[in-house]
mmCIF file with all atom_site columns, C-alpha atoms in Angstrom:
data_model
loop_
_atom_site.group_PDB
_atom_site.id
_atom_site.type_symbol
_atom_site.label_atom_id
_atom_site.label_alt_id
_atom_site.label_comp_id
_atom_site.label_asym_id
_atom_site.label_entity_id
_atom_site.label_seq_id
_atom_site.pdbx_PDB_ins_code
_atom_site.Cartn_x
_atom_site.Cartn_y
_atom_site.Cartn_z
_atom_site.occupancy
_atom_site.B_iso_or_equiv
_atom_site.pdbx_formal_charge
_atom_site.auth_seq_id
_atom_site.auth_comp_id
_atom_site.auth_asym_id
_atom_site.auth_atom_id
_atom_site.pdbx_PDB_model_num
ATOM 1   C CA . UNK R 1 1   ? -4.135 -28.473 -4.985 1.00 59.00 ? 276 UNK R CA 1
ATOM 2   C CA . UNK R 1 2   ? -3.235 -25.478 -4.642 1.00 61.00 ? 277 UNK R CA 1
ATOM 3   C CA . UNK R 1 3   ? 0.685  -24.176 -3.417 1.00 60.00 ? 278 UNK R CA 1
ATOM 4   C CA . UNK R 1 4   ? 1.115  -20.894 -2.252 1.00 63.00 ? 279 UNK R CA 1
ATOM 5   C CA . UNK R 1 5   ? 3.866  -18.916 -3.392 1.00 65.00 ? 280 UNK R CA 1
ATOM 6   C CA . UNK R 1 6   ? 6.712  -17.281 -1.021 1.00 66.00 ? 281 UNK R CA 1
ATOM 7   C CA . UNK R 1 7   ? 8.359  -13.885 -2.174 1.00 72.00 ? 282 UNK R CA 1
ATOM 8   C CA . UNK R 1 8   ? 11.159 -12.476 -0.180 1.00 81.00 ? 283 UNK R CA 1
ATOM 9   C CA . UNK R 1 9   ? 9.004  -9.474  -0.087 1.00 84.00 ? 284 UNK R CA 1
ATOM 10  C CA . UNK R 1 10  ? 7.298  -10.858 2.853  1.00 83.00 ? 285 UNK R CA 1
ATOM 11  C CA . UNK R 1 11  ? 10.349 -11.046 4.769  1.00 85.00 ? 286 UNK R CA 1
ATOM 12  C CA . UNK R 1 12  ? 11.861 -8.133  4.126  1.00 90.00 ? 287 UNK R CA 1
ATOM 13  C CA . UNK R 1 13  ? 8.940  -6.334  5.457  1.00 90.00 ? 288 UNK R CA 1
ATOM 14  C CA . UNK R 1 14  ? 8.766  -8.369  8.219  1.00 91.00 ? 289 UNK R CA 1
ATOM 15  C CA . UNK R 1 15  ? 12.611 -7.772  8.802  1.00 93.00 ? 290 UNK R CA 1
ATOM 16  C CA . UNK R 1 16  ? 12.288 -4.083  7.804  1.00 94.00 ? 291 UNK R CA 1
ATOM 17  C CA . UNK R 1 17  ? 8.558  -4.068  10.633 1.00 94.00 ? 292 UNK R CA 1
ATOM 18  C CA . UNK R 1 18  ? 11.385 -5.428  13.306 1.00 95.00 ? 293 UNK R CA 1
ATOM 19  C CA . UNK R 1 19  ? 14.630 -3.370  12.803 1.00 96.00 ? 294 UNK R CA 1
ATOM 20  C CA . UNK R 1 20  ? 11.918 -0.030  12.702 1.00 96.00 ? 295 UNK R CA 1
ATOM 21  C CA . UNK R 1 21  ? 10.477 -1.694  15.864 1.00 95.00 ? 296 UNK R CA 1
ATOM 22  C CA . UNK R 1 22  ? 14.236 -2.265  17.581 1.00 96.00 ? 297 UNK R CA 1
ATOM 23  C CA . UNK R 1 23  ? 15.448 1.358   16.866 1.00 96.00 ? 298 UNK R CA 1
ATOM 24  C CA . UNK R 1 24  ? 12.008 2.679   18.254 1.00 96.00 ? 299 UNK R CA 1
ATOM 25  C CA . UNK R 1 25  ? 12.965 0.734   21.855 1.00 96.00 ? 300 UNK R CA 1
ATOM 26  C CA . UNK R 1 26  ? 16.627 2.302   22.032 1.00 96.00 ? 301 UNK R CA 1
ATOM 27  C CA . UNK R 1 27  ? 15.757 5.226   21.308 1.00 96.00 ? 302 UNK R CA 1
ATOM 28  C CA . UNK R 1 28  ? 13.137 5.051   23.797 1.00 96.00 ? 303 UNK R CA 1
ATOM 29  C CA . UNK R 1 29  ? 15.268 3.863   26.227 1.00 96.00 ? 304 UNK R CA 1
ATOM 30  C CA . UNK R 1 30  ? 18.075 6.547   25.543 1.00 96.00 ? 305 UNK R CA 1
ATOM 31  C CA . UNK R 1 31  ? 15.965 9.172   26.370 1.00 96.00 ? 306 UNK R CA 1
ATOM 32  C CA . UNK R 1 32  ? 14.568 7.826   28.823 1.00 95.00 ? 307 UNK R CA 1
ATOM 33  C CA . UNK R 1 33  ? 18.788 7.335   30.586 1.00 95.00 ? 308 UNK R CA 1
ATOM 34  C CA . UNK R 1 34  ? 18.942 11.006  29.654 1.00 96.00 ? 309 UNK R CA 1
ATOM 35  C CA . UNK R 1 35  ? 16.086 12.276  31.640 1.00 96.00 ? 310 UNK R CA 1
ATOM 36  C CA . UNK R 1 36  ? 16.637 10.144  34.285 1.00 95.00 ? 311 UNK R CA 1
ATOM 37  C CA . UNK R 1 37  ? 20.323 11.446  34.401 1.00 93.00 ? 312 UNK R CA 1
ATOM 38  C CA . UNK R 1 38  ? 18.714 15.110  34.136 1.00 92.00 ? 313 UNK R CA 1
ATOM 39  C CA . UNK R 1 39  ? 16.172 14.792  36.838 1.00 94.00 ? 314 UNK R CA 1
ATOM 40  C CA . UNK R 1 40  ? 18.951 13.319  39.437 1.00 92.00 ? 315 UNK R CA 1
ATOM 41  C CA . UNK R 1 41  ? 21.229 15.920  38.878 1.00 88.00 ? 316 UNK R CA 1
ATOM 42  C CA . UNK R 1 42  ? 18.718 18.384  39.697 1.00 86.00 ? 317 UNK R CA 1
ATOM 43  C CA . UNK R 1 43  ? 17.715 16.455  42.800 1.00 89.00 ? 318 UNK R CA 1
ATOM 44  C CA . UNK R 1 44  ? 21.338 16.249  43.985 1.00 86.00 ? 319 UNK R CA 1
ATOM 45  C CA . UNK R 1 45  ? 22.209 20.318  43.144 1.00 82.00 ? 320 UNK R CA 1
ATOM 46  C CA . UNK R 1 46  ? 18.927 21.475  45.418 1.00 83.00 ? 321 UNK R CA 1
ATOM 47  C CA . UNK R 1 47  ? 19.382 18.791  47.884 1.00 87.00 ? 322 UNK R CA 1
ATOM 48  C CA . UNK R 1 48  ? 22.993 20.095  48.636 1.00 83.00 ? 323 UNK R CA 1
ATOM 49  C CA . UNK R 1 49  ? 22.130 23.469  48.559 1.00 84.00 ? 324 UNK R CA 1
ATOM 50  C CA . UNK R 1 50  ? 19.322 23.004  51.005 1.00 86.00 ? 325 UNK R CA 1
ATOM 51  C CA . UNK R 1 51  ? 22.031 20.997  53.433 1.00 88.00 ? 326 UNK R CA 1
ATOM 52  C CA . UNK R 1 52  ? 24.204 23.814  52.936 1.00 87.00 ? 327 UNK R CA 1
ATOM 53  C CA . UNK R 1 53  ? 21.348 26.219  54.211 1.00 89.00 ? 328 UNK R CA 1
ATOM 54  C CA . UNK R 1 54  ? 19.917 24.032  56.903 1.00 91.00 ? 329 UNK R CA 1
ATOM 55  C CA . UNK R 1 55  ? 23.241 24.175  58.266 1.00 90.00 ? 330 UNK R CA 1
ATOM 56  C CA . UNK R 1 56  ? 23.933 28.092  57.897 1.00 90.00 ? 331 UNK R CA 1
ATOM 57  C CA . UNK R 1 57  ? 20.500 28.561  59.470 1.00 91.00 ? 332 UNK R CA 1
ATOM 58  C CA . UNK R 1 58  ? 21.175 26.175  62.735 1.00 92.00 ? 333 UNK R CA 1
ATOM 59  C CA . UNK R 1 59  ? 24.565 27.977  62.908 1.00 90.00 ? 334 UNK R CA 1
ATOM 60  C CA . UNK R 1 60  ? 22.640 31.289  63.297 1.00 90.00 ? 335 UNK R CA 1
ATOM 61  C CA . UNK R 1 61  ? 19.981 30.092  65.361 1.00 89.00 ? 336 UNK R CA 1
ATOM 62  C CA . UNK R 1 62  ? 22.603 28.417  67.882 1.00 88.00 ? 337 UNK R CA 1
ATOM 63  C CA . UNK R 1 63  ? 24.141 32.096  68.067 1.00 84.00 ? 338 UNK R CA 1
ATOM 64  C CA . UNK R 1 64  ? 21.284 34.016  67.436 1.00 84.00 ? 339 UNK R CA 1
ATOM 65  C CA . UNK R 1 65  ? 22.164 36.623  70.437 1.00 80.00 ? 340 UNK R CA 1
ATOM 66  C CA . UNK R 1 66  ? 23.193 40.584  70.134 1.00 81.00 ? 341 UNK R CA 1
ATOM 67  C CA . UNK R 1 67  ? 26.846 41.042  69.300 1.00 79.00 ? 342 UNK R CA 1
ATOM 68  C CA . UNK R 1 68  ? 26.925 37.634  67.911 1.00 87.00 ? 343 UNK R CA 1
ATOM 69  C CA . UNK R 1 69  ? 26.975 37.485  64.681 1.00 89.00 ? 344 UNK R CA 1
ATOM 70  C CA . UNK R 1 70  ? 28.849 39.555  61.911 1.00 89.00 ? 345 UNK R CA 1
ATOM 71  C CA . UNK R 1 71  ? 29.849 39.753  57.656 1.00 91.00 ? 346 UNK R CA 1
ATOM 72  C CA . UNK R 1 72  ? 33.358 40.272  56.781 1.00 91.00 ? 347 UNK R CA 1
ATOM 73  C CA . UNK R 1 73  ? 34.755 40.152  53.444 1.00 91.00 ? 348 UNK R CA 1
ATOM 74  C CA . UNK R 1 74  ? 38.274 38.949  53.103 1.00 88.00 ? 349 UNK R CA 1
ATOM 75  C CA . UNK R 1 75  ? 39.989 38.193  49.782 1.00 87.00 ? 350 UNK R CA 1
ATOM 76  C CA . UNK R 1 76  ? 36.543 39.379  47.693 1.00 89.00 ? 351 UNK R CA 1
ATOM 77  C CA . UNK R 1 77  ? 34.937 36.367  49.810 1.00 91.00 ? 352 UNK R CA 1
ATOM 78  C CA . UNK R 1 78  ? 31.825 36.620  51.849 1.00 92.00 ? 353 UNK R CA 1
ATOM 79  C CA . UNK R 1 79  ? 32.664 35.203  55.533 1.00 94.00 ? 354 UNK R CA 1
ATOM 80  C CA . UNK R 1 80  ? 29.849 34.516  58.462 1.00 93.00 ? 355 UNK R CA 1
ATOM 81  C CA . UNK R 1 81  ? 31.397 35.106  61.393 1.00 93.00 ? 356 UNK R CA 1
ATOM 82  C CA . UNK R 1 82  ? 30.095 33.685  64.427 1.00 92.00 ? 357 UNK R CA 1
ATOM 83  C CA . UNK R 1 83  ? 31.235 34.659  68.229 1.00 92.00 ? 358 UNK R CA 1
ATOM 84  C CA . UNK R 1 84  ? 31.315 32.821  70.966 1.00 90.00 ? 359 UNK R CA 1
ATOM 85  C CA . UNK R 1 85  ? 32.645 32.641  74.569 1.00 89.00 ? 360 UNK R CA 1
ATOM 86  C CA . UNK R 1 86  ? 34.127 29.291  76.360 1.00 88.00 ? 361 UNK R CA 1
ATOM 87  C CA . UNK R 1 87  ? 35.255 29.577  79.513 1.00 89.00 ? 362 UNK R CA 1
ATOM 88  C CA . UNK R 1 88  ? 36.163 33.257  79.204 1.00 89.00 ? 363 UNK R CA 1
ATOM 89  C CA . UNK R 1 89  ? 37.894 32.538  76.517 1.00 92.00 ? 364 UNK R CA 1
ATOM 90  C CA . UNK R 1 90  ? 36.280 34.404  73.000 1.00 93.00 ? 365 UNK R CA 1
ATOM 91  C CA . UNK R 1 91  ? 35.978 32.202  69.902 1.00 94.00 ? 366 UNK R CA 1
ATOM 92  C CA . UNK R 1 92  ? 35.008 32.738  66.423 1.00 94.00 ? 367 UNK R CA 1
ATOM 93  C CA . UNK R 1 93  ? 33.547 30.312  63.697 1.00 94.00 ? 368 UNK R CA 1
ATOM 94  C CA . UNK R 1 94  ? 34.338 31.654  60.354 1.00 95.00 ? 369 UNK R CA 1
ATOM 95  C CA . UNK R 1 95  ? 31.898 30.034  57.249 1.00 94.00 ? 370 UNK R CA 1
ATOM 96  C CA . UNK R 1 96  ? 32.629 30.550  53.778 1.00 94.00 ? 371 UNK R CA 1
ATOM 97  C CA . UNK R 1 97  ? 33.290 29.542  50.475 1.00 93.00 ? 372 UNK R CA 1
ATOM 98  C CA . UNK R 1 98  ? 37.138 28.756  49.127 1.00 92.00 ? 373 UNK R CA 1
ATOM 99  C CA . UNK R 1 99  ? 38.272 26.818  46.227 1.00 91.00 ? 374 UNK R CA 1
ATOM 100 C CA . UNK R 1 100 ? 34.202 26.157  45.702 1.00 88.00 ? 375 UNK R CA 1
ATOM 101 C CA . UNK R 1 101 ? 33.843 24.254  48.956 1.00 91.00 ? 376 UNK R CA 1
ATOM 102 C CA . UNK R 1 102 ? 32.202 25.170  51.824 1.00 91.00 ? 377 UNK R CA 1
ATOM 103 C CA . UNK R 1 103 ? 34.769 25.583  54.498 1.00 94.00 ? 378 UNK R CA 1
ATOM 104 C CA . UNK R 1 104 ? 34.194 26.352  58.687 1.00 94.00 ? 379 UNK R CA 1
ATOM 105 C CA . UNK R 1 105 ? 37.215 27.471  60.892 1.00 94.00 ? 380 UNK R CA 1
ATOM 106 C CA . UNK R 1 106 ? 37.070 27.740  65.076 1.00 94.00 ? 381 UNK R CA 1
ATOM 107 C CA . UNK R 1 107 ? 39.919 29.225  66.154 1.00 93.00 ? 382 UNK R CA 1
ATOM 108 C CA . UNK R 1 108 ? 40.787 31.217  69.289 1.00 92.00 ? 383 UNK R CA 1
ATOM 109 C CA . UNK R 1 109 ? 40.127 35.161  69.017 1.00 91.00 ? 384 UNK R CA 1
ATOM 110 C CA . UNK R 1 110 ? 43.838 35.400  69.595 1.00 91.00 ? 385 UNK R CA 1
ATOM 111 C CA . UNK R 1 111 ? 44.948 33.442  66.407 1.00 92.00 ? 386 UNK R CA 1
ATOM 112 C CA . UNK R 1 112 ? 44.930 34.642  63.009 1.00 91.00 ? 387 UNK R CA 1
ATOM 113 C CA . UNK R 1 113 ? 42.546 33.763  60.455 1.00 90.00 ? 388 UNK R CA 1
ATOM 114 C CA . UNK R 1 114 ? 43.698 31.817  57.553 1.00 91.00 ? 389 UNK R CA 1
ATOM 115 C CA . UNK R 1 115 ? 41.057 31.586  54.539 1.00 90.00 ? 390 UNK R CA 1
ATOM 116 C CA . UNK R 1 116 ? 42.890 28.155  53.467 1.00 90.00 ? 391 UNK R CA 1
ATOM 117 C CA . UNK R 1 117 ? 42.789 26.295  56.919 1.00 91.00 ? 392 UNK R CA 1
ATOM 118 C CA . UNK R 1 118 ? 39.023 26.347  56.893 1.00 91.00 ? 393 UNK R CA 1
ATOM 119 C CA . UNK R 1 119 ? 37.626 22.419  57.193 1.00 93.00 ? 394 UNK R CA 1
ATOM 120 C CA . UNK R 1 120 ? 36.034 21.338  54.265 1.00 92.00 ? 395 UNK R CA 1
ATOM 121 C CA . UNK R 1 121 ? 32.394 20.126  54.922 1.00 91.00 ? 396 UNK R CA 1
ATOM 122 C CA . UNK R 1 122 ? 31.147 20.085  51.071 1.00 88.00 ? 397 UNK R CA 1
ATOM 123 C CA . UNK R 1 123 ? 30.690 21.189  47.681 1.00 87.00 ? 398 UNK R CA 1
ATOM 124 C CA . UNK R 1 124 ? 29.627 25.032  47.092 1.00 86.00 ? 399 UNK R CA 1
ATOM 125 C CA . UNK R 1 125 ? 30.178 27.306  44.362 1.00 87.00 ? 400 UNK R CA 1
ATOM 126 C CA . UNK R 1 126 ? 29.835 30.550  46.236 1.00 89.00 ? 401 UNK R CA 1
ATOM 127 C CA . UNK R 1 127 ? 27.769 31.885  49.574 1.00 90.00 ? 402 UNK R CA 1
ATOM 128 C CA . UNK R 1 128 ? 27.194 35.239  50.365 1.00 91.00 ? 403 UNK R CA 1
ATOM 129 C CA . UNK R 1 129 ? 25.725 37.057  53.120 1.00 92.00 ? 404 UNK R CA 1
ATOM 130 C CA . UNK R 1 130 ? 24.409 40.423  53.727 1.00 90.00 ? 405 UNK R CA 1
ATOM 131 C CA . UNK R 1 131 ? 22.489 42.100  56.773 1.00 88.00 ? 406 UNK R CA 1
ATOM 132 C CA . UNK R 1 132 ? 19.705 44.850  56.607 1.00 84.00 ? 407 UNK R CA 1
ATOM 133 C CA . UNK R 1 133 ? 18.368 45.739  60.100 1.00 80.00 ? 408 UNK R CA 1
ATOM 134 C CA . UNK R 1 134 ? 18.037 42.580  61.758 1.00 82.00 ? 409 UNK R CA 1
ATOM 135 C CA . UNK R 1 135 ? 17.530 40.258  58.679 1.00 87.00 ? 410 UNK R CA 1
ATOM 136 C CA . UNK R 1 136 ? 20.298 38.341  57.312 1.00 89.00 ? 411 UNK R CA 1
ATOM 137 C CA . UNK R 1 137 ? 20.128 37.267  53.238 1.00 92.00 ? 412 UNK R CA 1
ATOM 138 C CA . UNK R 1 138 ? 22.522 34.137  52.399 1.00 92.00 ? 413 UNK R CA 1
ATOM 139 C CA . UNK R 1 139 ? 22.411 33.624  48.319 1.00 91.00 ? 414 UNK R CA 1
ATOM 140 C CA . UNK R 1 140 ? 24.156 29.949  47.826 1.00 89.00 ? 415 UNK R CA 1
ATOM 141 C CA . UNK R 1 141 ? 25.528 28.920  44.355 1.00 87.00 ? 416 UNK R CA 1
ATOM 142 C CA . UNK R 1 142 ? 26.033 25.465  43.151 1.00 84.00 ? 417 UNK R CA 1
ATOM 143 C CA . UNK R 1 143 ? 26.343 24.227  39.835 1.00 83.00 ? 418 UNK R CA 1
ATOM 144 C CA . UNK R 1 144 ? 24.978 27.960  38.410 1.00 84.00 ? 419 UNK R CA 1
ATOM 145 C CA . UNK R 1 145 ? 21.911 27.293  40.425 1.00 84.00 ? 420 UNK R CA 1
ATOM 146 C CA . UNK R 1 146 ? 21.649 29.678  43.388 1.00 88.00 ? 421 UNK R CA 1
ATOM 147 C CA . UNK R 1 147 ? 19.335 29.685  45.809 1.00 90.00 ? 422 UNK R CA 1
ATOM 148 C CA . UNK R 1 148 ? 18.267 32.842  48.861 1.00 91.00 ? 423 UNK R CA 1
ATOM 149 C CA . UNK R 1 149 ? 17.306 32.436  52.336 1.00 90.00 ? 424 UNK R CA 1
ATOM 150 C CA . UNK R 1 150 ? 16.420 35.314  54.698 1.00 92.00 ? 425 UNK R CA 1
ATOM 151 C CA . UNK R 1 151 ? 16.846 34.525  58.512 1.00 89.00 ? 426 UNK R CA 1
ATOM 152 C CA . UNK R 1 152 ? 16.045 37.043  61.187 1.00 87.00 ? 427 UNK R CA 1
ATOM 153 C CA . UNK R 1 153 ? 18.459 37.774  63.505 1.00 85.00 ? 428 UNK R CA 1
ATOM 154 C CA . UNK R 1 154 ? 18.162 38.873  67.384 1.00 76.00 ? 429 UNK R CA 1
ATOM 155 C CA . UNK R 1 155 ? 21.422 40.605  67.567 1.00 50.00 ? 430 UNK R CA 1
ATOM 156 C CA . UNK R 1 156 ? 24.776 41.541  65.238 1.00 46.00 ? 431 UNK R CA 1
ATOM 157 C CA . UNK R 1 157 ? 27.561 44.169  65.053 1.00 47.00 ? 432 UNK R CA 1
ATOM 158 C CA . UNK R 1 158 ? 25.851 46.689  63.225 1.00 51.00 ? 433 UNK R CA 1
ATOM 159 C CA . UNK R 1 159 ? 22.469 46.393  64.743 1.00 47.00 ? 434 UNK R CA 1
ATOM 160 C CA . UNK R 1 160 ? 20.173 45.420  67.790 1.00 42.00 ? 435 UNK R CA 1
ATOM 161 C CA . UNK R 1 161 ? 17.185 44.361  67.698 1.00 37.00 ? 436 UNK R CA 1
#
């Protein structure tokens, strides 16, 4: 008869085969957390900043008429200011960015614009605008990603289209 023999060799390797094995699969797996994490960071940066647009561009397109629409800067900041008339009564909707948020004030043409009252609506690093001719450029930053739209305009303060 014959007996085999045992040596702890065996299961060492067989240990060593497993713990090589385990660390393989976290390591795996932490990468895999870490691209994951990556990838939905991205996704949430451009999907703000294309809400953020989307809404700049149906602001413009709901005022999109000569006389309408105009660029101040106030405090270094970049304001879109949109006019309106209620009633007789002239308005203004002032977007910007303050405190990196996006902020919108309506006030009454009478009453004096305040760059802290604005009303939140989200996150925003910085917005700026510019017009040449009738085309309006809005560059939007968030989280050192920034990203341009153009928009063409029927009508503004410095130009008529």
């Amino acid at each position: 008869m014959k007996t085999k023999k045992n040596h702890s060799i065996d299961l060492i390797f067989v240990l060593l085969l497993f713990c090589i094995f385990s660390m393989s699969s976290l390591a795996i797996v932490y990468i895999g957390s870490q691209v994951y994490s990556s990838i939905v960071d991205t996704m949430d940066t451009s999907f703000n900043q294309n809400i953020v647009l989307d809404y700049i561009t149906e602001k413009i397109r709901q005022n999109n008429h000569v006389g309408q629409i105009e660029i101040k800067k106030i405090q270094d900041i970049d304001i879109l200011c949109l006019h309106e008339t209620y009633d007789e009564k002239s308005y203004t909707t002032y977007i910007y960015t303050y405190q990196n948020e996006l902020k919108e004030l309506f006030i009454h043409d009478d009453e004096e614009f305040h760059i802290e009252n604005g009303e939140t609506l989200m996150k925003a690093d910085q917005l700026s605008f510019s017009i040449e001719q009738s085309l309006l450029k809005v560059d939007m930053t968030l989280n050192q990603e920034t990203k341009t739209i153009f928009l063409s305009l029927v009508g503004g303060n410095e130009y008529e289209a």
